[in-house]
JSON list of C-alpha atoms and ligand atoms in Angstrom, two decimals:
[
{"chain": "A", "resi": 299, "resn": "UNK", "atom": "CA", "xyz": [-7.63, -3.73, 1.91]},
{"chain": "A", "resi": 300, "resn": "UNK", "atom": "CA", "xyz": [-5.47, -6.84, 2.18]},
{"chain": "A", "resi": 301, "resn": "UNK", "atom": "CA", "xyz": [-4.51, -9.91, 4.17]},
{"chain": "A", "resi": 302, "resn": "UNK", "atom": "CA", "xyz": [-1.14, -10.45, 5.74]},
{"chain": "A", "resi": 303, "resn": "UNK", "atom": "CA", "xyz": [0.56, -12.74, 8.25]},
{"chain": "A", "resi": 304, "resn": "UNK", "atom": "CA", "xyz": [2.66, -12.07, 11.29]},
{"chain": "A", "resi": 305, "resn": "UNK", "atom": "CA", "xyz": [5.69, -14.09, 12.35]},
{"chain": "A", "resi": 306, "resn": "UNK", "atom": "CA", "xyz": [4.37, -15.16, 15.72]},
{"chain": "A", "resi": 307, "resn": "UNK", "atom": "CA", "xyz": [0.70, -15.50, 14.87]},
{"chain": "A", "resi": 308, "resn": "UNK", "atom": "CA", "xyz": [-0.79, -18.57, 13.15]},
{"chain": "A", "resi": 309, "resn": "UNK", "atom": "CA", "xyz": [-3.74, -16.48, 11.90]},
{"chain": "A", "resi": 310, "resn": "UNK", "atom": "CA", "xyz": [-4.34, -14.25, 8.90]},
{"chain": "A", "resi": 311, "resn": "UNK", "atom": "CA", "xyz": [-4.56, -10.57, 9.75]},
{"chain": "A", "resi": 312, "resn": "UNK", "atom": "CA", "xyz": [-6.66, -7.96, 7.99]},
{"chain": "A", "resi": 313, "resn": "UNK", "atom": "CA", "xyz": [-5.50, -4.52, 6.87]},
{"chain": "A", "resi": 314, "resn": "UNK", "atom": "CA", "xyz": [-7.86, -1.70, 5.93]},
{"chain": "A", "resi": 315, "resn": "UNK", "atom": "CA", "xyz": [-7.07, 1.88, 4.96]},
{"chain": "A", "resi": 316, "resn": "UNK", "atom": "CA", "xyz": [-10.19, 3.99, 5.39]},
{"chain": "A", "resi": 317, "resn": "UNK", "atom": "CA", "xyz": [-9.83, 7.71, 4.76]},
{"chain": "A", "resi": 318, "resn": "UNK", "atom": "CA", "xyz": [-6.18, 7.49, 5.75]},
{"chain": "A", "resi": 319, "resn": "UNK", "atom": "CA", "xyz": [-6.88, 5.61, 8.98]},
{"chain": "A", "resi": 320, "resn": "UNK", "atom": "CA", "xyz": [-5.09, 2.29, 9.19]},
{"chain": "A", "resi": 321, "resn": "UNK", "atom": "CA", "xyz": [-7.08, -0.57, 10.77]},
{"chain": "A", "resi": 322, "resn": "UNK", "atom": "CA", "xyz": [-5.55, -3.96, 11.55]},
{"chain": "A", "resi": 323, "resn": "UNK", "atom": "CA", "xyz": [-6.80, -7.00, 13.39]},
{"chain": "A", "resi": 324, "resn": "UNK", "atom": "CA", "xyz": [-6.44, -10.73, 13.66]},
{"chain": "A", "resi": 325, "resn": "UNK", "atom": "CA", "xyz": [-9.08, -12.55, 11.60]},
{"chain": "A", "resi": 326, "resn": "UNK", "atom": "CA", "xyz": [-8.74, -15.59, 13.89]},
{"chain": "A", "resi": 327, "resn": "UNK", "atom": "CA", "xyz": [-8.44, -18.11, 11.09]},
{"chain": "A", "resi": 328, "resn": "UNK", "atom": "CA", "xyz": [-5.67, -19.87, 9.20]},
{"chain": "A", "resi": 329, "resn": "UNK", "atom": "CA", "xyz": [-7.89, -20.48, 6.16]},
{"chain": "A", "resi": 330, "resn": "UNK", "atom": "CA", "xyz": [-7.36, -17.86, 3.43]},
{"chain": "A", "resi": 331, "resn": "UNK", "atom": "CA", "xyz": [-10.89, -18.05, 1.98]},
{"chain": "A", "resi": 332, "resn": "UNK", "atom": "CA", "xyz": [-12.44, -17.69, 5.39]},
{"chain": "A", "resi": 333, "resn": "UNK", "atom": "CA", "xyz": [-10.06, -14.82, 6.16]},
{"chain": "A", "resi": 334, "resn": "UNK", "atom": "CA", "xyz": [-11.15, -13.02, 2.97]},
{"chain": "A", "resi": 335, "resn": "UNK", "atom": "CA", "xyz": [-14.79, -13.46, 4.02]},
{"chain": "A", "resi": 336, "resn": "UNK", "atom": "CA", "xyz": [-14.10, -12.05, 7.50]},
{"chain": "A", "resi": 337, "resn": "UNK", "atom": "CA", "xyz": [-12.17, -9.16, 5.95]},
{"chain": "A", "resi": 338, "resn": "UNK", "atom": "CA", "xyz": [-15.11, -8.16, 3.74]},
{"chain": "A", "resi": 339, "resn": "UNK", "atom": "CA", "xyz": [-17.54, -8.49, 6.66]},
{"chain": "A", "resi": 340, "resn": "UNK", "atom": "CA", "xyz": [-15.32, -6.36, 8.86]},
{"chain": "A", "resi": 341, "resn": "UNK", "atom": "CA", "xyz": [-14.97, -3.70, 6.15]},
{"chain": "A", "resi": 342, "resn": "UNK", "atom": "CA", "xyz": [-18.75, -3.53, 5.74]},
{"chain": "A", "resi": 343, "resn": "UNK", "atom": "CA", "xyz": [-19.22, -3.31, 9.51]},
{"chain": "A", "resi": 344, "resn": "UNK", "atom": "CA", "xyz": [-16.86, -0.35, 9.66]},
{"chain": "A", "resi": 345, "resn": "UNK", "atom": "CA", "xyz": [-18.63, 1.42, 6.79]},
{"chain": "A", "resi": 346, "resn": "UNK", "atom": "CA", "xyz": [-22.16, 0.82, 8.04]},
{"chain": "A", "resi": 347, "resn": "UNK", "atom": "CA", "xyz": [-21.29, 1.56, 11.66]},
{"chain": "A", "resi": 348, "resn": "UNK", "atom": "CA", "xyz": [-22.95, -1.62, 12.93]},
{"chain": "A", "resi": 349, "resn": "UNK", "atom": "CA", "xyz": [-19.74, -2.44, 14.74]},
{"chain": "A", "resi": 350, "resn": "UNK", "atom": "CA", "xyz": [-17.59, 0.56, 15.56]},
{"chain": "A", "resi": 351, "resn": "UNK", "atom": "CA", "xyz": [-13.84, 0.67, 16.04]},
{"chain": "A", "resi": 352, "resn": "UNK", "atom": "CA", "xyz": [-14.47, 1.87, 19.60]},
{"chain": "A", "resi": 353, "resn": "UNK", "atom": "CA", "xyz": [-15.95, -1.50, 20.61]},
{"chain": "A", "resi": 354, "resn": "UNK", "atom": "CA", "xyz": [-13.40, -3.67, 18.89]},
{"chain": "A", "resi": 355, "resn": "UNK", "atom": "CA", "xyz": [-10.32, -4.00, 21.04]},
{"chain": "A", "resi": 356, "resn": "UNK", "atom": "CA", "xyz": [-8.25, -5.70, 18.35]},
{"chain": "A", "resi": 357, "resn": "UNK", "atom": "CA", "xyz": [-8.39, -2.70, 16.01]},
{"chain": "A", "resi": 358, "resn": "UNK", "atom": "CA", "xyz": [-5.39, -0.39, 15.94]},
{"chain": "A", "resi": 359, "resn": "UNK", "atom": "CA", "xyz": [-5.89, 3.05, 14.41]},
{"chain": "A", "resi": 360, "resn": "UNK", "atom": "CA", "xyz": [-3.77, 6.08, 13.69]},
{"chain": "A", "resi": 361, "resn": "UNK", "atom": "CA", "xyz": [-6.27, 8.44, 15.27]},
{"chain": "A", "resi": 362, "resn": "UNK", "atom": "CA", "xyz": [-8.14, 8.10, 18.51]},
{"chain": "A", "resi": 363, "resn": "UNK", "atom": "CA", "xyz": [-11.27, 9.61, 19.96]},
{"chain": "A", "resi": 364, "resn": "UNK", "atom": "CA", "xyz": [-14.65, 10.37, 18.47]},
{"chain": "A", "resi": 365, "resn": "UNK", "atom": "CA", "xyz": [-13.29, 10.71, 14.93]},
{"chain": "A", "resi": 366, "resn": "UNK", "atom": "CA", "xyz": [-12.86, 6.93, 14.77]},
{"chain": "A", "resi": 367, "resn": "UNK", "atom": "CA", "xyz": [-16.61, 6.43, 14.72]},
{"chain": "A", "resi": 368, "resn": "UNK", "atom": "CA", "xyz": [-17.37, 9.01, 12.07]},
{"chain": "A", "resi": 369, "resn": "UNK", "atom": "CA", "xyz": [-17.60, 7.96, 8.45]},
{"chain": "A", "resi": 370, "resn": "UNK", "atom": "CA", "xyz": [-18.42, 10.70, 5.99]},
{"chain": "A", "resi": 371, "resn": "UNK", "atom": "CA", "xyz": [-21.62, 9.67, 4.18]},
{"chain": "A", "resi": 372, "resn": "UNK", "atom": "CA", "xyz": [-20.47, 10.82, 0.75]},
{"chain": "A", "resi": 373, "resn": "UNK", "atom": "CA", "xyz": [-17.18, 9.04, 1.15]},
{"chain": "A", "resi": 374, "resn": "UNK", "atom": "CA", "xyz": [-18.92, 5.92, 2.46]},
{"chain": "A", "resi": 375, "resn": "UNK", "atom": "CA", "xyz": [-21.15, 5.81, -0.60]},
{"chain": "A", "resi": 376, "resn": "UNK", "atom": "CA", "xyz": [-18.18, 6.13, -2.94]},
{"chain": "A", "resi": 377, "resn": "UNK", "atom": "CA", "xyz": [-16.30, 3.37, -1.15]},
{"chain": "A", "resi": 378, "resn": "UNK", "atom": "CA", "xyz": [-19.32, 1.06, -1.11]},
{"chain": "A", "resi": 379, "resn": "UNK", "atom": "CA", "xyz": [-19.72, 1.52, -4.85]},
{"chain": "A", "resi": 380, "resn": "UNK", "atom": "CA", "xyz": [-16.11, 0.61, -5.48]},
{"chain": "A", "resi": 381, "resn": "UNK", "atom": "CA", "xyz": [-15.91, -2.22, -2.95]},
{"chain": "A", "resi": 382, "resn": "UNK", "atom": "CA", "xyz": [-16.52, -4.94, -5.55]},
{"chain": "A", "resi": 383, "resn": "UNK", "atom": "CA", "xyz": [-13.62, -3.68, -7.64]},
{"chain": "A", "resi": 384, "resn": "UNK", "atom": "CA", "xyz": [-11.38, -3.41, -4.60]},
{"chain": "A", "resi": 385, "resn": "UNK", "atom": "CA", "xyz": [-12.10, -7.03, -3.69]},
{"chain": "A", "resi": 386, "resn": "UNK", "atom": "CA", "xyz": [-11.29, -8.25, -7.19]},
{"chain": "A", "resi": 387, "resn": "UNK", "atom": "CA", "xyz": [-8.02, -6.37, -7.26]},
{"chain": "A", "resi": 388, "resn": "UNK", "atom": "CA", "xyz": [-7.04, -7.71, -3.85]},
{"chain": "A", "resi": 389, "resn": "UNK", "atom": "CA", "xyz": [-7.61, -11.31, -4.89]},
{"chain": "A", "resi": 390, "resn": "UNK", "atom": "CA", "xyz": [-5.53, -10.96, -8.05]},
{"chain": "A", "resi": 391, "resn": "UNK", "atom": "CA", "xyz": [-2.93, -9.17, -5.93]},
{"chain": "A", "resi": 392, "resn": "UNK", "atom": "CA", "xyz": [-2.07, -12.46, -4.20]},
{"chain": "A", "resi": 393, "resn": "UNK", "atom": "CA", "xyz": [-0.46, -13.65, -7.44]},
{"chain": "A", "resi": 394, "resn": "UNK", "atom": "CA", "xyz": [1.93, -10.68, -7.60]},
{"chain": "A", "resi": 395, "resn": "UNK", "atom": "CA", "xyz": [5.38, -11.16, -6.04]},
{"chain": "A", "resi": 396, "resn": "UNK", "atom": "CA", "xyz": [4.81, -9.69, -2.63]},
{"chain": "A", "resi": 397, "resn": "UNK", "atom": "CA", "xyz": [6.82, -9.90, 0.54]},
{"chain": "A", "resi": 398, "resn": "UNK", "atom": "CA", "xyz": [5.06, -8.77, 3.68]},
{"chain": "A", "resi": 399, "resn": "UNK", "atom": "CA", "xyz": [7.25, -7.29, 6.37]},
{"chain": "A", "resi": 400, "resn": "UNK", "atom": "CA", "xyz": [4.88, -5.96, 8.99]},
{"chain": "A", "resi": 401, "resn": "UNK", "atom": "CA", "xyz": [7.13, -6.83, 11.86]},
{"chain": "A", "resi": 402, "resn": "UNK", "atom": "CA", "xyz": [9.13, -3.87, 13.18]},
{"chain": "A", "resi": 403, "resn": "UNK", "atom": "CA", "xyz": [9.82, -4.16, 16.89]},
{"chain": "A", "resi": 404, "resn": "UNK", "atom": "CA", "xyz": [7.09, -2.96, 19.23]},
{"chain": "A", "resi": 405, "resn": "UNK", "atom": "CA", "xyz": [9.56, -0.44, 20.62]},
{"chain": "A", "resi": 406, "resn": "UNK", "atom": "CA", "xyz": [10.29, 0.96, 17.16]},
{"chain": "A", "resi": 407, "resn": "UNK", "atom": "CA", "xyz": [6.59, 1.28, 16.43]},
{"chain": "A", "resi": 408, "resn": "UNK", "atom": "CA", "xyz": [5.89, 2.97, 19.74]},
{"chain": "A", "resi": 409, "resn": "UNK", "atom": "CA", "xyz": [8.66, 5.51, 19.34]},
{"chain": "A", "resi": 410, "resn": "UNK", "atom": "CA", "xyz": [8.09, 6.15, 15.67]},
{"chain": "A", "resi": 411, "resn": "UNK", "atom": "CA", "xyz": [11.75, 5.27, 15.29]},
{"chain": "A", "resi": 412, "resn": "UNK", "atom": "CA", "xyz": [13.45, 4.32, 12.07]},
{"chain": "A", "resi": 413, "resn": "UNK", "atom": "CA", "xyz": [12.81, 0.83, 10.73]},
{"chain": "A", "resi": 414, "resn": "UNK", "atom": "CA", "xyz": [15.37, -1.39, 9.00]},
{"chain": "A", "resi": 415, "resn": "UNK", "atom": "CA", "xyz": [14.64, -3.75, 6.15]},
{"chain": "A", "resi": 416, "resn": "UNK", "atom": "CA", "xyz": [16.93, -6.38, 4.62]},
{"chain": "A", "resi": 417, "resn": "UNK", "atom": "CA", "xyz": [16.88, -5.72, 0.88]},
{"chain": "A", "resi": 418, "resn": "UNK", "atom": "CA", "xyz": [18.60, -9.02, 0.08]},
{"chain": "A", "resi": 419, "resn": "UNK", "atom": "CA", "xyz": [15.20, -10.69, 0.69]},
{"chain": "A", "resi": 420, "resn": "UNK", "atom": "CA", "xyz": [13.63, -8.86, -2.20]},
{"chain": "A", "resi": 421, "resn": "UNK", "atom": "CA", "xyz": [13.91, -10.30, -5.73]},
{"chain": "A", "resi": 422, "resn": "UNK", "atom": "CA", "xyz": [13.96, -7.99, -8.77]},
{"chain": "A", "resi": 423, "resn": "UNK", "atom": "CA", "xyz": [10.38, -7.08, -9.66]},
{"chain": "A", "resi": 424, "resn": "UNK", "atom": "CA", "xyz": [9.05, -7.83, -6.17]},
{"chain": "A", "resi": 425, "resn": "UNK", "atom": "CA", "xyz": [7.63, -5.37, -3.69]},
{"chain": "A", "resi": 426, "resn": "UNK", "atom": "CA", "xyz": [7.65, -5.47, 0.11]},
{"chain": "A", "resi": 427, "resn": "UNK", "atom": "CA", "xyz": [5.34, -3.54, 2.40]},
{"chain": "A", "resi": 428, "resn": "UNK", "atom": "CA", "xyz": [7.04, -2.29, 5.55]},
{"chain": "A", "resi": 429, "resn": "UNK", "atom": "CA", "xyz": [5.19, -0.52, 8.34]},
{"chain": "A", "resi": 430, "resn": "UNK", "atom": "CA", "xyz": [6.70, 2.76, 9.51]},
{"chain": "A", "resi": 431, "resn": "UNK", "atom": "CA", "xyz": [4.83, 5.07, 11.86]},
{"chain": "A", "resi": 432, "resn": "UNK", "atom": "CA", "xyz": [1.64, 3.13, 11.13]},
{"chain": "A", "resi": 433, "resn": "UNK", "atom": "CA", "xyz": [2.04, 3.94, 7.44]},
{"chain": "A", "resi": 434, "resn": "UNK", "atom": "CA", "xyz": [2.55, 1.24, 4.79]},
{"chain": "A", "resi": 435, "resn": "UNK", "atom": "CA", "xyz": [5.82, 1.84, 2.95]},
{"chain": "A", "resi": 436, "resn": "UNK", "atom": "CA", "xyz": [6.22, 0.25, -0.46]},
{"chain": "A", "resi": 437, "resn": "UNK", "atom": "CA", "xyz": [9.74, -0.98, -1.26]},
{"chain": "A", "resi": 438, "resn": "UNK", "atom": "CA", "xyz": [10.10, -1.90, -4.94]},
{"chain": "A", "resi": 439, "resn": "UNK", "atom": "CA", "xyz": [13.10, -3.75, -6.35]},
{"chain": "A", "resi": 440, "resn": "UNK", "atom": "CA", "xyz": [13.27, -2.29, -9.85]},
{"chain": "A", "resi": 441, "resn": "UNK", "atom": "CA", "xyz": [14.17, -4.47, -12.82]},
{"chain": "A", "resi": 442, "resn": "UNK", "atom": "CA", "xyz": [16.41, -3.22, -15.63]},
{"chain": "A", "resi": 443, "resn": "UNK", "atom": "CA", "xyz": [13.41, -3.25, -17.95]},
{"chain": "A", "resi": 444, "resn": "UNK", "atom": "CA", "xyz": [11.40, -1.12, -15.53]},
{"chain": "A", "resi": 445, "resn": "UNK", "atom": "CA", "xyz": [14.23, 1.41, -15.27]},
{"chain": "A", "resi": 446, "resn": "UNK", "atom": "CA", "xyz": [14.52, 1.51, -19.07]},
{"chain": "A", "resi": 447, "resn": "UNK", "atom": "CA", "xyz": [10.79, 2.18, -19.36]},
{"chain": "A", "resi": 448, "resn": "UNK", "atom": "CA", "xyz": [10.53, 5.00, -16.81]},
{"chain": "A", "resi": 449, "resn": "UNK", "atom": "CA", "xyz": [11.92, 7.76, -19.11]},
{"chain": "A", "resi": 450, "resn": "UNK", "atom": "CA", "xyz": [9.32, 6.75, -21.74]},
{"chain": "A", "resi": 451, "resn": "UNK", "atom": "CA", "xyz": [6.64, 7.94, -19.31]},
{"chain": "A", "resi": 452, "resn": "UNK", "atom": "CA", "xyz": [8.09, 11.41, -18.68]},
{"chain": "A", "resi": 453, "resn": "UNK", "atom": "CA", "xyz": [5.51, 13.05, -20.93]},
{"chain": "A", "resi": 454, "resn": "UNK", "atom": "CA", "xyz": [2.60, 11.06, -19.48]},
{"chain": "A", "resi": 455, "resn": "UNK", "atom": "CA", "xyz": [3.16, 12.05, -15.86]},
{"chain": "A", "resi": 456, "resn": "UNK", "atom": "CA", "xyz": [2.25, 15.34, -14.20]},
{"chain": "A", "resi": 457, "resn": "UNK", "atom": "CA", "xyz": [5.60, 15.86, -12.47]},
{"chain": "A", "resi": 458, "resn": "UNK", "atom": "CA", "xyz": [8.51, 13.88, -13.98]},
{"chain": "A", "resi": 459, "resn": "UNK", "atom": "CA", "xyz": [10.58, 14.71, -10.85]},
{"chain": "A", "resi": 460, "resn": "UNK", "atom": "CA", "xyz": [13.77, 14.43, -12.88]},
{"chain": "A", "resi": 461, "resn": "UNK", "atom": "CA", "xyz": [15.86, 15.98, -10.12]},
{"chain": "A", "resi": 462, "resn": "UNK", "atom": "CA", "xyz": [15.00, 13.02, -7.84]},
{"chain": "A", "resi": 463, "resn": "UNK", "atom": "CA", "xyz": [16.72, 10.50, -10.12]},
{"chain": "A", "resi": 464, "resn": "UNK", "atom": "CA", "xyz": [15.27, 7.89, -12.41]},
{"chain": "A", "resi": 465, "resn": "UNK", "atom": "CA", "xyz": [13.79, 5.77, -9.60]},
{"chain": "A", "resi": 466, "resn": "UNK", "atom": "CA", "xyz": [13.33, 8.76, -7.22]},
{"chain": "A", "resi": 467, "resn": "UNK", "atom": "CA", "xyz": [15.92, 7.17, -4.95]},
{"chain": "A", "resi": 468, "resn": "UNK", "atom": "CA", "xyz": [19.63, 7.46, -4.18]},
{"chain": "A", "resi": 469, "resn": "UNK", "atom": "CA", "xyz": [19.89, 3.74, -5.00]},
{"chain": "A", "resi": 470, "resn": "UNK", "atom": "CA", "xyz": [18.12, 3.37, -8.33]},
{"chain": "A", "resi": 471, "resn": "UNK", "atom": "CA", "xyz": [17.59, -0.37, -7.84]},
{"chain": "A", "resi": 472, "resn": "UNK", "atom": "CA", "xyz": [15.08, 0.38, -5.10]},
{"chain": "A", "resi": 473, "resn": "UNK", "atom": "CA", "xyz": [12.18, 2.82, -4.94]},
{"chain": "A", "resi": 474, "resn": "UNK", "atom": "CA", "xyz": [10.70, 3.61, -1.52]},
{"chain": "A", "resi": 475, "resn": "UNK", "atom": "CA", "xyz": [7.23, 5.17, -1.38]},
{"chain": "A", "resi": 476, "resn": "UNK", "atom": "CA", "xyz": [4.42, 5.83, 1.07]},
{"chain": "A", "resi": 477, "resn": "UNK", "atom": "CA", "xyz": [1.66, 3.40, 0.06]},
{"chain": "A", "resi": 478, "resn": "UNK", "atom": "CA", "xyz": [-1.06, 6.01, 0.40]},
{"chain": "A", "resi": 479, "resn": "UNK", "atom": "CA", "xyz": [-2.85, 7.49, -2.62]},
{"chain": "A", "resi": 480, "resn": "UNK", "atom": "CA", "xyz": [-2.40, 11.26, -2.79]},
{"chain": "A", "resi": 481, "resn": "UNK", "atom": "CA", "xyz": [-6.06, 11.72, -3.77]},
{"chain": "A", "resi": 482, "resn": "UNK", "atom": "CA", "xyz": [-8.07, 10.44, -0.78]},
{"chain": "A", "resi": 483, "resn": "UNK", "atom": "CA", "xyz": [-5.62, 8.05, 0.87]},
{"chain": "A", "resi": 484, "resn": "UNK", "atom": "CA", "xyz": [-6.73, 4.67, -0.47]},
{"chain": "A", "resi": 485, "resn": "UNK", "atom": "CA", "xyz": [-4.07, 1.98, -0.87]},
{"chain": "A", "resi": 486, "resn": "UNK", "atom": "CA", "xyz": [-2.80, 1.78, -4.48]},
{"chain": "A", "resi": 487, "resn": "UNK", "atom": "CA", "xyz": [-2.24, -1.73, -5.81]},
{"chain": "A", "resi": 488, "resn": "UNK", "atom": "CA", "xyz": [1.07, -2.90, -7.25]},
{"chain": "A", "resi": 489, "resn": "UNK", "atom": "CA", "xyz": [0.85, -3.95, -10.90]},
{"chain": "A", "resi": 490, "resn": "UNK", "atom": "CA", "xyz": [4.39, -4.41, -12.25]},
{"chain": "A", "resi": 491, "resn": "UNK", "atom": "CA", "xyz": [3.22, -6.35, -15.33]},
{"chain": "A", "resi": 492, "resn": "UNK", "atom": "CA", "xyz": [3.91, -4.76, -18.70]},
{"chain": "A", "resi": 493, "resn": "UNK", "atom": "CA", "xyz": [0.67, -5.49, -20.52]},
{"chain": "A", "resi": 494, "resn": "UNK", "atom": "CA", "xyz": [-2.57, -3.78, -21.54]},
{"chain": "A", "resi": 495, "resn": "UNK", "atom": "CA", "xyz": [-4.83, -3.13, -18.58]},
{"chain": "A", "resi": 496, "resn": "UNK", "atom": "CA", "xyz": [-8.46, -2.10, -18.32]},
{"chain": "A", "resi": 497, "resn": "UNK", "atom": "CA", "xyz": [-7.25, 1.31, -17.09]},
{"chain": "A", "resi": 498, "resn": "UNK", "atom": "CA", "xyz": [-4.39, 1.72, -19.61]},
{"chain": "A", "resi": 499, "resn": "UNK", "atom": "CA", "xyz": [-3.79, -0.09, -22.89]},
{"chain": "A", "resi": 500, "resn": "UNK", "atom": "CA", "xyz": [-0.12, 0.88, -22.85]},
{"chain": "A", "resi": 501, "resn": "UNK", "atom": "CA", "xyz": [0.59, -0.03, -19.23]},
{"chain": "A", "resi": 502, "resn": "UNK", "atom": "CA", "xyz": [4.32, -0.26, -18.42]},
{"chain": "A", "resi": 503, "resn": "UNK", "atom": "CA", "xyz": [3.89, -1.31, -14.80]},
{"chain": "A", "resi": 504, "resn": "UNK", "atom": "CA", "xyz": [3.12, 0.79, -11.76]},
{"chain": "A", "resi": 505, "resn": "UNK", "atom": "CA", "xyz": [0.41, 1.34, -9.17]},
{"chain": "A", "resi": 506, "resn": "UNK", "atom": "CA", "xyz": [-3.33, 1.60, -9.73]},
{"chain": "A", "resi": 507, "resn": "UNK", "atom": "CA", "xyz": [-5.66, 3.03, -7.12]},
{"chain": "A", "resi": 508, "resn": "UNK", "atom": "CA", "xyz": [-8.99, 1.15, -7.29]},
{"chain": "A", "resi": 509, "resn": "UNK", "atom": "CA", "xyz": [-10.94, 3.84, -5.43]},
{"chain": "A", "resi": 510, "resn": "UNK", "atom": "CA", "xyz": [-11.10, 6.47, -8.18]},
{"chain": "A", "resi": 511, "resn": "UNK", "atom": "CA", "xyz": [-8.66, 5.25, -10.82]},
{"chain": "A", "resi": 512, "resn": "UNK", "atom": "CA", "xyz": [-5.45, 7.16, -10.17]},
{"chain": "A", "resi": 513, "resn": "UNK", "atom": "CA", "xyz": [-2.38, 5.71, -11.88]},
{"chain": "A", "resi": 514, "resn": "UNK", "atom": "CA", "xyz": [1.26, 5.97, -10.82]},
{"chain": "A", "resi": 515, "resn": "UNK", "atom": "CA", "xyz": [4.34, 4.58, -12.56]},
{"chain": "A", "resi": 516, "resn": "UNK", "atom": "CA", "xyz": [6.87, 2.31, -10.84]},
{"chain": "A", "resi": 517, "resn": "UNK", "atom": "CA", "xyz": [8.65, 5.36, -9.41]},
{"chain": "A", "resi": 518, "resn": "UNK", "atom": "CA", "xyz": [5.35, 6.59, -7.92]},
{"chain": "A", "resi": 519, "resn": "UNK", "atom": "CA", "xyz": [4.91, 9.44, -10.43]},
{"chain": "A", "resi": 520, "resn": "UNK", "atom": "CA", "xyz": [1.28, 10.29, -11.01]},
{"chain": "A", "resi": 521, "resn": "UNK", "atom": "CA", "xyz": [-0.17, 10.14, -14.52]},
{"chain": "A", "resi": 522, "resn": "UNK", "atom": "CA", "xyz": [-1.83, 13.18, -16.04]},
{"chain": "A", "resi": 523, "resn": "UNK", "atom": "CA", "xyz": [-5.64, 13.32, -16.03]},
{"chain": "A", "resi": 524, "resn": "UNK", "atom": "CA", "xyz": [-6.31, 11.29, -12.87]},
{"chain": "A", "resi": 525, "resn": "UNK", "atom": "CA", "xyz": [-7.76, 12.46, -9.52]},
{"chain": "A", "resi": 526, "resn": "UNK", "atom": "CA", "xyz": [-4.50, 12.22, -7.54]},
{"chain": "A", "resi": 527, "resn": "UNK", "atom": "CA", "xyz": [-2.78, 15.63, -7.71]},
{"chain": "A", "resi": 528, "resn": "UNK", "atom": "CA", "xyz": [0.81, 14.73, -6.85]},
{"chain": "A", "resi": 529, "resn": "UNK", "atom": "CA", "xyz": [3.30, 11.87, -6.92]},
{"chain": "A", "resi": 530, "resn": "UNK", "atom": "CA", "xyz": [3.31, 9.21, -4.19]},
{"chain": "A", "resi": 531, "resn": "UNK", "atom": "CA", "xyz": [5.40, 10.60, -1.35]},
{"chain": "A", "resi": 532, "resn": "UNK", "atom": "CA", "xyz": [8.93, 9.38, -0.72]},
{"chain": "A", "resi": 533, "resn": "UNK", "atom": "CA", "xyz": [9.53, 8.91, 3.04]},
{"chain": "A", "resi": 534, "resn": "UNK", "atom": "CA", "xyz": [12.92, 9.84, 4.53]},
{"chain": "A", "resi": 535, "resn": "UNK", "atom": "CA", "xyz": [15.20, 6.87, 4.01]},
{"chain": "A", "resi": 536, "resn": "UNK", "atom": "CA", "xyz": [18.80, 5.84, 3.43]},
{"chain": "A", "resi": 537, "resn": "UNK", "atom": "CA", "xyz": [20.77, 2.76, 2.41]},
{"chain": "A", "resi": 538, "resn": "UNK", "atom": "CA", "xyz": [23.58, 0.99, 4.23]},
{"chain": "A", "resi": 539, "resn": "UNK", "atom": "CA", "xyz": [24.72, -1.85, 1.99]},
{"chain": "A", "resi": 540, "resn": "UNK", "atom": "CA", "xyz": [21.81, -4.29, 1.80]},
{"chain": "A", "resi": 541, "resn": "UNK", "atom": "CA", "xyz": [19.96, -2.53, 4.59]},
{"chain": "A", "resi": 542, "resn": "UNK", "atom": "CA", "xyz": [17.25, 0.03, 3.96]},
{"chain": "A", "resi": 543, "resn": "UNK", "atom": "CA", "xyz": [16.66, 2.43, 6.84]},
{"chain": "A", "resi": 544, "resn": "UNK", "atom": "CA", "xyz": [13.25, 4.09, 6.73]},
{"chain": "A", "resi": 545, "resn": "UNK", "atom": "CA", "xyz": [12.91, 7.23, 8.81]},
{"chain": "A", "resi": 546, "resn": "UNK", "atom": "CA", "xyz": [16.50, 8.41, 8.45]},
{"chain": "A", "resi": 547, "resn": "UNK", "atom": "CA", "xyz": [17.76, 10.61, 5.65]},
{"chain": "A", "resi": 548, "resn": "UNK", "atom": "CA", "xyz": [21.52, 10.94, 5.27]},
{"chain": "B", "resi": 891, "resn": "LIG", "atom": "S1", "xyz": [-8.04, 7.66, -3.34]},
{"chain": "B", "resi": 891, "resn": "LIG", "atom": "FE1", "xyz": [-9.01, 8.47, -5.08]},
{"chain": "B", "resi": 891, "resn": "LIG", "atom": "S2", "xyz": [-7.81, 7.71, -6.69]},
{"chain": "B", "resi": 891, "resn": "LIG", "atom": "FE2", "xyz": [-6.82, 6.97, -4.96]}
]
């Protein structure tokens, strides 16, 4: 759950990932606090079914049809229980270096074509979120310290994925991942800080999923003993100088 802005819109937009379905809409306000309030209200409406996606024309979803209006009761309960934590993480997330890039061309989105991203915009340690085929793609500019720390985690992760390279990328400065938790598809939060965390006293930076506590390192490798079974997926991508091309593998 997060807020973002679009180039041609003066308003904040809301983003929700519910059971793998991506929901986005304009929150019709330029005030961040008010936007956060609308975002929480909208999330609760979706969970309780008081306002369904079928009646809200601004909502875009990955799936269509009757499935949009179904929310599994067990899942709903779990998400309601964790909603307070999700909100807290989202608010602190605004302080993390974050570059939103939800602006591929309409044509590219419609065709599911590849999407280009200018890596020169991204400072070391920062992460951008790029939309590709209605899926958030995390693009992380690794720091030297982060790269030095990754091998230290080889024995704490389920699958070290050594054959994929240190950053799981052909350009080790940049890691490209699908921003979808491999447990039940929540959106993991980016926490690059190297400091003790509530979920890990020896945290060396990575992603934390607030739904059920899965942890991933900065290369998207899943820690042992958490609900997520596998590493964050790497989408097909390639590099052409400072340009990242998502959707094309060379
Ligand atoms: S969805 Fe369950 S830990 Fe991420």
